[in-house]
Short mmCIF file of C-alpha atoms in Angstrom, two decimals:
data_model
loop_
_atom_site.label_atom_id
_atom_site.label_comp_id
_atom_site.label_asym_id
_atom_site.label_seq_id
_atom_site.Cartn_x
_atom_site.Cartn_y
_atom_site.Cartn_z
CA MET Z 1 -0.01 -0.01 -0.01
CA GLY Z 2 1.58 3.25 -1.15
CA PHE Z 3 1.69 6.79 0.05
CA PHE Z 4 -1.30 7.88 -1.96
CA SER Z 5 -3.56 5.13 -0.73
CA LYS Z 6 -2.68 6.06 2.87
CA LEU Z 7 -3.19 9.71 2.01
CA PHE Z 8 -6.69 9.00 0.71
CA GLY Z 9 -7.69 6.83 3.64
CA GLY Z 10 -6.42 3.47 2.44
CA SER Z 11 -9.72 1.95 1.34
CA ASP Z 12 -9.45 -1.00 -1.00
CA ASP Z 13 -10.72 1.09 -3.86
CA LYS Z 14 -8.04 3.76 -3.51
CA ALA Z 15 -5.35 1.14 -3.05
CA ALA Z 16 -6.44 -0.34 -6.38
CA GLN Z 17 -6.15 3.05 -8.08
CA SER Z 18 -2.68 3.69 -6.72
CA ALA Z 19 -1.54 0.30 -7.91
CA ASN Z 20 -2.55 1.11 -11.50
CA GLN Z 21 -4.94 -1.78 -11.74
CA VAL Z 22 -7.45 -2.23 -14.53
CA PHE Z 23 -10.43 -4.54 -13.90
CA ALA Z 24 -12.26 -6.65 -16.46
CA PRO Z 25 -14.77 -4.50 -18.41
CA VAL Z 26 -17.01 -7.46 -19.22
CA ALA Z 27 -17.73 -10.85 -17.69
CA GLY Z 28 -16.30 -13.80 -19.57
CA GLN Z 29 -13.14 -15.70 -20.32
CA CYS Z 30 -9.99 -13.58 -20.30
CA VAL Z 31 -7.46 -14.58 -23.00
CA PRO Z 32 -4.17 -13.25 -24.38
CA ILE Z 33 -4.57 -10.40 -26.87
CA GLN Z 34 -2.71 -12.53 -29.40
CA GLU Z 35 -5.79 -14.73 -29.66
CA VAL Z 36 -7.69 -11.90 -31.37
CA SER Z 37 -7.80 -12.73 -35.09
CA ASP Z 38 -7.84 -9.05 -36.12
CA PRO Z 39 -4.11 -8.16 -36.45
CA THR Z 40 -4.83 -4.57 -35.39
CA PHE Z 41 -5.35 -6.01 -31.93
CA GLY Z 42 -3.53 -9.36 -32.12
CA GLU Z 43 -0.27 -7.73 -33.21
CA GLU Z 44 -0.68 -5.01 -30.59
CA ILE Z 45 -0.83 -2.15 -33.12
CA LEU Z 46 -3.27 -0.36 -30.80
CA GLY Z 47 -1.31 -1.28 -27.68
CA LYS Z 48 -0.80 -4.12 -25.20
CA GLY Z 49 -3.73 -5.61 -23.39
CA ILE Z 50 -6.07 -8.56 -23.02
CA ALA Z 51 -9.23 -9.83 -24.63
CA ILE Z 52 -12.41 -11.25 -23.12
CA ARG Z 53 -14.83 -13.69 -24.69
CA PRO Z 54 -17.95 -12.21 -23.14
CA THR Z 55 -20.66 -14.23 -21.46
CA GLU Z 56 -22.80 -11.16 -20.72
CA GLY Z 57 -23.63 -8.12 -22.84
CA LYS Z 58 -22.60 -5.38 -20.43
CA VAL Z 59 -19.47 -3.23 -20.47
CA TYR Z 60 -18.51 -1.69 -17.10
CA ALA Z 61 -15.87 0.93 -16.36
CA PRO Z 62 -12.67 -1.05 -15.60
CA CYS Z 63 -11.41 1.70 -13.23
CA ASP Z 64 -12.18 5.30 -12.27
CA ALA Z 65 -11.75 7.26 -15.48
CA LYS Z 66 -12.85 10.03 -17.79
CA VAL Z 67 -14.60 8.95 -20.97
CA ASP Z 68 -12.29 10.21 -23.72
CA LEU Z 69 -14.56 9.15 -26.57
CA MET Z 70 -17.81 7.27 -26.52
CA PHE Z 71 -18.06 6.08 -30.14
CA ASP Z 72 -21.55 7.04 -31.38
CA THR Z 73 -21.86 3.51 -32.78
CA GLY Z 74 -21.60 2.15 -29.24
CA HIS Z 75 -19.11 -0.57 -30.27
CA ALA Z 76 -16.11 1.00 -28.57
CA VAL Z 77 -15.18 3.42 -25.83
CA SER Z 78 -11.91 5.02 -24.90
CA LEU Z 79 -11.09 6.11 -21.36
CA VAL Z 80 -8.31 7.92 -19.54
CA SER Z 81 -7.91 6.42 -16.10
CA GLY Z 82 -7.32 8.43 -12.98
CA PHE Z 83 -3.67 7.31 -13.10
CA GLY Z 84 -3.17 8.26 -16.75
CA ALA Z 85 -3.65 5.02 -18.65
CA GLU Z 86 -5.32 5.42 -22.06
CA ILE Z 87 -7.70 2.49 -22.34
CA LEU Z 88 -9.63 1.34 -25.40
CA ILE Z 89 -12.42 -1.22 -25.05
CA HIS Z 90 -13.67 -2.59 -28.36
CA VAL Z 91 -16.76 -4.84 -28.27
CA GLY Z 92 -16.38 -7.54 -30.92
CA LEU Z 93 -14.49 -7.39 -34.19
CA GLU Z 94 -15.61 -5.42 -37.27
CA THR Z 95 -18.59 -4.31 -35.17
CA VAL Z 96 -18.15 -0.72 -36.36
CA GLY Z 97 -20.10 -2.08 -39.37
CA LEU Z 98 -23.20 -2.58 -37.21
CA LYS Z 99 -23.46 1.21 -37.04
CA GLY Z 100 -24.96 1.15 -33.58
CA GLU Z 101 -27.41 -1.71 -34.00
CA HIS Z 102 -27.56 -4.00 -30.93
CA PHE Z 103 -25.63 -1.47 -28.82
CA THR Z 104 -27.09 0.80 -26.11
CA ILE Z 105 -24.91 3.61 -24.85
CA HIS Z 106 -25.01 4.45 -21.12
CA THR Z 107 -22.34 7.14 -20.91
CA GLN Z 108 -21.01 10.04 -22.97
CA THR Z 109 -17.77 11.61 -24.08
CA GLY Z 110 -16.30 13.70 -21.26
CA ALA Z 111 -18.18 11.91 -18.47
CA ASP Z 112 -16.38 11.01 -15.24
CA VAL Z 113 -17.05 7.35 -14.43
CA LYS Z 114 -16.33 5.14 -11.43
CA LYS Z 115 -15.13 1.56 -11.67
CA GLY Z 116 -18.22 -0.59 -12.16
CA ASP Z 117 -20.37 2.06 -13.89
CA LEU Z 118 -22.30 0.64 -16.83
CA LEU Z 119 -20.94 2.11 -20.07
CA ILE Z 120 -22.46 0.03 -22.86
CA GLU Z 121 -25.04 -2.73 -23.20
CA PHE Z 122 -24.92 -4.98 -26.22
CA ASP Z 123 -27.02 -7.88 -27.48
CA LEU Z 124 -24.40 -10.64 -27.36
CA ASP Z 125 -26.58 -13.27 -29.06
CA ALA Z 126 -27.84 -11.03 -31.84
CA ILE Z 127 -24.30 -9.84 -32.67
CA ALA Z 128 -22.99 -13.41 -32.67
CA ALA Z 129 -25.96 -14.58 -34.74
CA LYS Z 130 -24.98 -12.08 -37.46
CA GLY Z 131 -21.62 -13.80 -37.69
CA PHE Z 132 -19.51 -11.32 -35.77
CA ASP Z 133 -16.76 -12.45 -33.44
CA THR Z 134 -17.79 -10.99 -30.06
CA ILE Z 135 -14.32 -11.17 -28.51
CA THR Z 136 -13.74 -7.91 -26.70
CA PRO Z 137 -10.19 -6.58 -26.58
CA MET Z 138 -9.13 -3.99 -23.98
CA VAL Z 139 -5.82 -2.33 -24.81
CA ILE Z 140 -3.59 0.30 -23.24
CA CYS Z 141 -3.05 2.80 -26.06
CA ASN Z 142 -0.14 4.50 -24.24
CA SER Z 143 1.59 1.20 -23.56
CA GLY Z 144 4.93 2.92 -24.29
CA ASP Z 145 4.53 5.02 -21.11
CA TYR Z 146 4.81 1.86 -18.97
CA ALA Z 147 7.88 -0.23 -18.21
CA ASP Z 148 5.81 -3.27 -17.29
CA ILE Z 149 2.30 -4.36 -18.21
CA LYS Z 150 1.14 -7.49 -16.40
CA THR Z 151 -1.95 -9.31 -17.62
CA ALA Z 152 -4.03 -11.99 -15.92
CA VAL Z 153 -5.33 -14.30 -18.64
CA GLY Z 154 -6.62 -17.85 -18.89
CA GLN Z 155 -9.44 -17.44 -16.38
CA ALA Z 156 -13.10 -16.56 -16.06
CA VAL Z 157 -13.45 -12.95 -14.94
CA THR Z 158 -16.00 -10.38 -13.83
CA ASN Z 159 -15.74 -6.65 -13.20
CA ASP Z 160 -14.30 -7.50 -9.75
CA ASP Z 161 -11.19 -9.15 -11.21
CA VAL Z 162 -7.99 -7.24 -12.07
CA VAL Z 163 -6.85 -8.16 -15.58
CA ILE Z 164 -4.12 -5.58 -16.21
CA GLU Z 165 -1.52 -4.06 -13.87
CA LEU Z 166 0.67 -1.21 -15.08
CA LYS Z 167 4.05 -0.15 -13.76
CA LYS Z 168 5.89 2.97 -14.88
CA MET K 1 7.18 22.37 -42.88
CA LYS K 2 4.82 20.57 -45.23
CA THR K 3 1.05 20.45 -45.25
CA PHE K 4 -1.44 18.34 -47.20
CA THR K 5 -5.06 17.39 -46.93
CA HIS K 6 -6.95 14.15 -47.21
CA VAL K 7 -10.71 13.59 -47.45
CA ILE K 8 -11.77 10.44 -45.59
CA GLN K 9 -13.07 7.84 -48.05
CA ASP K 10 -13.65 4.99 -45.58
CA PRO K 11 -17.46 4.95 -45.19
CA LEU K 12 -17.01 4.08 -41.49
CA GLY K 13 -14.80 7.09 -40.86
CA LEU K 14 -11.64 7.23 -38.78
CA HIS K 15 -12.50 4.31 -36.47
CA ALA K 16 -10.18 2.28 -34.24
CA ARG K 17 -8.31 0.28 -36.86
CA PRO K 18 -7.41 3.09 -39.30
CA ALA K 19 -6.61 5.34 -36.33
CA GLY K 20 -4.22 2.73 -34.96
CA MET K 21 -2.62 2.13 -38.31
CA LEU K 22 -2.23 5.87 -38.89
CA ALA K 23 -0.59 6.37 -35.46
CA LYS K 24 1.78 3.48 -36.22
CA ALA K 25 2.64 4.93 -39.64
CA ALA K 26 3.24 8.38 -38.12
CA MET K 27 5.48 6.96 -35.40
CA GLY K 28 7.81 5.75 -38.13
CA TYR K 29 9.00 9.32 -38.62
CA GLN K 30 10.94 11.73 -36.47
CA SER K 31 9.01 14.79 -37.61
CA LYS K 32 6.21 16.29 -35.56
CA ILE K 33 2.97 15.38 -37.31
CA THR K 34 -0.28 17.10 -36.43
CA MET K 35 -3.67 16.57 -37.99
CA ALA K 36 -6.62 18.93 -37.95
CA ALA K 37 -10.22 17.85 -38.45
CA PRO K 38 -13.53 19.66 -37.93
CA GLY K 39 -13.49 18.22 -34.41
CA GLY K 40 -10.14 19.66 -33.40
CA GLU K 41 -6.44 18.92 -33.67
CA ALA K 42 -4.40 15.86 -32.78
CA ASP K 43 -0.85 14.62 -32.58
CA ALA K 44 -0.92 11.96 -35.32
CA LYS K 45 1.38 9.72 -33.26
CA ARG K 46 -1.16 9.44 -30.42
CA LEU K 47 -3.95 6.93 -31.09
CA MET K 48 -6.34 8.26 -28.46
CA ALA K 49 -5.94 11.82 -29.74
CA ILE K 50 -6.70 10.67 -33.29
CA MET K 51 -9.80 8.76 -32.20
CA ARG K 52 -11.04 11.76 -30.21
CA LEU K 53 -11.39 13.70 -33.49
CA ALA K 54 -14.30 11.30 -34.26
CA ALA K 55 -13.70 12.10 -37.94
CA LYS K 56 -16.32 10.77 -40.34
CA ALA K 57 -16.38 9.84 -44.03
CA GLY K 58 -16.20 12.91 -46.23
CA MET K 59 -14.45 15.07 -43.65
CA GLU K 60 -11.23 16.79 -44.67
CA LEU K 61 -8.11 16.20 -42.56
CA THR K 62 -5.22 18.69 -42.78
CA PHE K 63 -1.82 17.27 -41.92
CA THR K 64 1.18 19.41 -40.95
CA VAL K 65 4.57 17.71 -40.95
CA ASP K 66 7.55 19.50 -39.42
CA GLY K 67 11.01 18.03 -38.86
CA PRO K 68 14.14 16.53 -40.34
CA ASP K 69 12.35 13.85 -42.38
CA GLU K 70 9.27 15.90 -43.32
CA ASP K 71 9.59 15.15 -47.05
CA ALA K 72 9.64 11.39 -46.52
CA ALA K 73 6.93 11.62 -43.87
CA ALA K 74 4.59 13.65 -46.04
CA GLU K 75 5.11 11.30 -48.97
CA GLY K 76 4.75 8.17 -46.85
CA LEU K 77 1.63 9.39 -45.02
CA GLN K 78 -0.08 10.51 -48.22
CA LYS K 79 0.51 7.04 -49.66
CA PHE K 80 -0.81 5.46 -46.44
CA LEU K 81 -3.94 7.64 -46.49
CA ALA K 82 -4.66 6.96 -50.16
CA GLU K 83 -4.47 3.21 -49.50
CA ASN K 84 -6.16 2.98 -46.13
CA LEU K 85 -8.50 5.85 -45.44
#
């Protein structure tokens, strides 16, 4: 537990923030980013991260953050965390082509969100039925700002599980 | 300093993939590369900044390239844009 967590009262929540932890944005199976068939993600062009095969159609804030851009198509959201990480959550692959169908937006660009706030709802079954891969990558766009990016993959996760830890 | 413009042809606009590829292409050059869209200005080497422009099909982007390899950067980026966006 660091100086800042003590400064802010040392609750679990604040300790998590000071440790640069990012929780799972959706419930499902957390897998290495390399398993994403789209090379933009799989080859880490957008940054390092993880991917989740969702079992539920709800995207929650993975940490306290400001919404940098809520895509008006609802298929992706970018956030800047309280500790400066630039996070992109992208629901499914090629889903920009759905142009908003099957997505319901629950936040907006510029909003301050708390870890666990609902950001996006999506119809998992309908999107899969249309032939889209619903795998949901979450990447750190400013990966270069961190010396070490630890990921916790190969397990079932919910919004209460840390999936990425960042160290400067 | 060199400037050039590009009108977005991708019907889906400047979404995550082209934004990521553009940032990666821009990072290949030393020069400072900025891009202006109706939604504001961005450092073309920063993915999040590019995405924040929320640039749509038909919008004009103005690129400004300034630095030691500005000729190569301008040429390389124009080729990238013609092929990808």
